[in-house]
Protein backbone atom coordinates (compact mmCIF):
# COMPACT_ATOMS: atom_id res chain seq x y z
CA UNK A 1 0.00 0.00 0.00
CA UNK A 2 1.46 3.38 -0.96
CA UNK A 3 1.75 6.26 1.51
CA UNK A 4 -1.33 8.10 0.25
CA UNK A 5 -3.52 4.98 0.37
CA UNK A 6 -2.21 4.17 3.85
CA UNK A 7 -3.02 7.72 4.98
CA UNK A 8 -6.57 7.58 3.60
CA UNK A 9 -7.16 4.17 5.18
CA UNK A 10 -5.92 5.54 8.51
CA UNK A 11 -8.21 8.55 8.26
CA UNK A 12 -11.20 6.27 7.62
CA UNK A 13 -10.27 4.13 10.65
CA UNK A 14 -9.99 7.24 12.80
CA UNK A 15 -13.33 8.49 11.51
CA UNK A 16 -15.04 5.17 12.36
CA UNK A 17 -13.42 5.27 15.81
CA UNK A 18 -14.79 8.76 16.47
CA UNK A 19 -18.27 8.02 15.09
CA UNK A 20 -18.47 4.97 17.40
CA UNK A 21 -17.82 7.37 20.28
CA UNK A 22 -20.67 9.70 19.38
CA UNK A 23 -18.96 12.24 17.14
CA UNK A 24 -20.50 13.60 13.95
CA UNK A 25 -18.14 14.27 11.05
CA UNK A 26 -18.48 17.88 9.87
CA UNK A 27 -15.66 17.82 7.31
CA UNK A 28 -12.97 15.55 5.91
CA UNK A 29 -9.64 16.85 4.60
CA UNK A 30 -10.66 20.48 4.99
CA UNK A 31 -8.14 22.59 3.05
CA UNK A 32 -7.26 26.25 2.87
CA UNK A 33 -4.29 28.00 1.33
CA UNK A 34 -2.59 27.74 4.73
CA UNK A 35 -2.97 24.01 5.21
CA UNK A 36 -5.27 21.07 5.80
CA UNK A 37 -6.83 19.19 8.69
CA UNK A 38 -7.82 15.54 8.38
CA UNK A 39 -11.15 15.58 10.25
CA UNK A 40 -13.45 18.11 11.85
CA UNK A 41 -15.84 16.43 14.27
CA UNK A 42 -18.33 17.45 16.92
CA UNK A 43 -20.44 15.94 19.65
CA UNK A 44 -22.82 17.83 21.95
CA UNK A 45 -19.94 18.83 24.24
CA UNK A 46 -17.06 19.63 21.91
CA UNK A 47 -15.79 20.57 18.47
CA UNK A 48 -12.47 18.99 17.47
CA UNK A 49 -10.00 19.48 14.65
CA UNK A 50 -8.28 16.12 14.31
CA UNK A 51 -4.92 15.21 12.80
CA UNK A 52 -4.48 11.50 12.06
CA UNK A 53 -1.06 9.85 11.94
CA UNK A 54 0.05 6.31 11.23
CA UNK A 55 2.86 5.97 13.73
CA UNK A 56 5.32 3.23 14.64
CA UNK A 57 5.61 4.13 18.33
CA UNK A 58 2.36 4.98 20.07
CA UNK A 59 2.56 7.14 23.13
CA UNK A 60 2.21 10.66 24.45
CA UNK A 61 5.94 11.14 23.93
CA UNK A 62 5.45 10.49 20.18
CA UNK A 63 3.27 13.55 19.80
CA UNK A 64 6.04 16.12 19.41
CA UNK A 65 7.60 14.11 16.61
CA UNK A 66 4.28 13.39 14.89
CA UNK A 67 2.86 16.93 15.06
CA UNK A 68 5.53 19.60 15.32
CA UNK A 69 5.00 23.25 16.20
CA UNK A 70 4.78 24.39 12.56
CA UNK A 71 2.12 21.77 11.78
CA UNK A 72 0.19 22.79 14.90
CA UNK A 73 0.21 26.43 13.76
CA UNK A 74 -1.09 25.43 10.32
CA UNK A 75 -3.91 23.37 11.85
CA UNK A 76 -4.86 26.32 14.08
CA UNK A 77 -4.96 28.62 11.04
CA UNK A 78 -7.15 26.12 9.17
CA UNK A 79 -9.45 25.96 12.21
CA UNK A 80 -9.76 29.75 12.26
CA UNK A 81 -10.65 29.73 8.58
CA UNK A 82 -13.25 26.99 9.08
CA UNK A 83 -14.80 28.82 12.04
CA UNK A 84 -14.99 32.09 10.11
CA UNK A 85 -17.16 30.29 7.56
CA UNK A 86 -18.99 27.99 9.99
CA UNK A 87 -19.28 29.74 13.39
CA UNK A 88 -19.77 27.43 16.38
CA UNK A 89 -20.36 28.23 20.05
CA UNK A 90 -17.88 25.64 21.32
CA UNK A 91 -14.24 26.47 21.89
CA UNK A 92 -12.31 24.37 19.38
CA UNK A 93 -10.21 21.45 20.56
CA UNK A 94 -7.18 20.09 18.75
CA UNK A 95 -6.92 16.31 18.87
CA UNK A 96 -4.47 13.82 17.42
CA UNK A 97 -5.18 10.20 16.62
CA UNK A 98 -2.12 7.96 16.40
CA UNK A 99 -2.57 4.60 14.65
CA UNK A 100 -0.29 1.58 14.78
CA UNK A 101 -1.51 -1.76 13.55
CA UNK A 102 -4.84 -2.36 15.28
CA UNK A 103 -4.11 0.18 18.02
CA UNK A 104 -5.78 3.59 18.14
CA UNK A 105 -4.61 6.28 20.55
CA UNK A 106 -6.90 9.32 20.73
CA UNK A 107 -5.12 12.27 22.31
CA UNK A 108 -7.83 14.77 23.16
CA UNK A 109 -6.66 18.38 23.53
CA UNK A 110 -3.24 17.34 22.23
CA UNK A 111 -2.31 20.99 21.82
CA UNK A 112 -4.01 24.29 22.50
CA UNK A 113 -5.22 26.86 20.02
CA UNK A 114 -2.68 29.50 20.94
CA UNK A 115 -0.13 30.01 18.18
XYZ file of C-alpha atoms in Angstrom:
115
model
C 0.000 0.000 0.000
C 1.459 3.375 -0.956
C 1.755 6.259 1.510
C -1.328 8.100 0.255
C -3.516 4.983 0.370
C -2.209 4.173 3.853
C -3.024 7.720 4.975
C -6.575 7.577 3.596
C -7.158 4.169 5.185
C -5.923 5.540 8.508
C -8.213 8.555 8.263
C -11.205 6.272 7.619
C -10.266 4.133 10.651
C -9.987 7.238 12.804
C -13.332 8.486 11.507
C -15.035 5.172 12.355
C -13.419 5.267 15.811
C -14.793 8.762 16.471
C -18.270 8.020 15.085
C -18.474 4.974 17.401
C -17.824 7.371 20.276
C -20.668 9.704 19.378
C -18.960 12.239 17.135
C -20.504 13.604 13.955
C -18.142 14.274 11.054
C -18.479 17.881 9.874
C -15.659 17.819 7.306
C -12.966 15.554 5.913
C -9.636 16.847 4.597
C -10.660 20.481 4.988
C -8.135 22.587 3.055
C -7.263 26.246 2.874
C -4.294 27.997 1.326
C -2.592 27.743 4.727
C -2.972 24.005 5.209
C -5.267 21.074 5.798
C -6.829 19.194 8.689
C -7.823 15.544 8.378
C -11.152 15.579 10.246
C -13.449 18.113 11.846
C -15.837 16.428 14.266
C -18.333 17.445 16.921
C -20.442 15.944 19.653
C -22.818 17.829 21.948
C -19.943 18.826 24.242
C -17.059 19.626 21.907
C -15.790 20.568 18.466
C -12.471 18.993 17.468
C -9.999 19.480 14.652
C -8.277 16.120 14.311
C -4.924 15.212 12.800
C -4.482 11.495 12.058
C -1.060 9.852 11.941
C 0.051 6.310 11.233
C 2.861 5.965 13.732
C 5.315 3.232 14.637
C 5.612 4.131 18.328
C 2.362 4.976 20.073
C 2.557 7.142 23.134
C 2.206 10.658 24.447
C 5.945 11.138 23.929
C 5.450 10.486 20.184
C 3.267 13.555 19.803
C 6.035 16.116 19.409
C 7.603 14.111 16.609
C 4.280 13.391 14.888
C 2.864 16.929 15.056
C 5.534 19.600 15.316
C 5.004 23.250 16.203
C 4.781 24.390 12.560
C 2.121 21.766 11.779
C 0.187 22.790 14.901
C 0.214 26.428 13.763
C -1.087 25.429 10.317
C -3.905 23.374 11.845
C -4.863 26.316 14.080
C -4.956 28.619 11.035
C -7.145 26.123 9.170
C -9.448 25.962 12.211
C -9.757 29.751 12.258
C -10.649 29.729 8.579
C -13.253 26.989 9.082
C -14.805 28.820 12.039
C -14.987 32.094 10.115
C -17.165 30.290 7.556
C -18.992 27.993 9.987
C -19.282 29.735 13.388
C -19.768 27.430 16.380
C -20.355 28.231 20.047
C -17.880 25.635 21.317
C -14.236 26.473 21.892
C -12.307 24.371 19.383
C -10.207 21.455 20.561
C -7.180 20.085 18.747
C -6.925 16.309 18.872
C -4.475 13.824 17.424
C -5.184 10.202 16.618
C -2.123 7.962 16.401
C -2.574 4.601 14.654
C -0.293 1.581 14.783
C -1.510 -1.765 13.547
C -4.842 -2.357 15.281
C -4.111 0.183 18.023
C -5.783 3.587 18.143
C -4.608 6.275 20.554
C -6.900 9.320 20.728
C -5.116 12.268 22.310
C -7.829 14.772 23.164
C -6.660 18.375 23.535
C -3.242 17.336 22.233
C -2.307 20.986 21.821
C -4.013 24.289 22.503
C -5.217 26.856 20.017
C -2.676 29.504 20.940
C -0.132 30.006 18.184
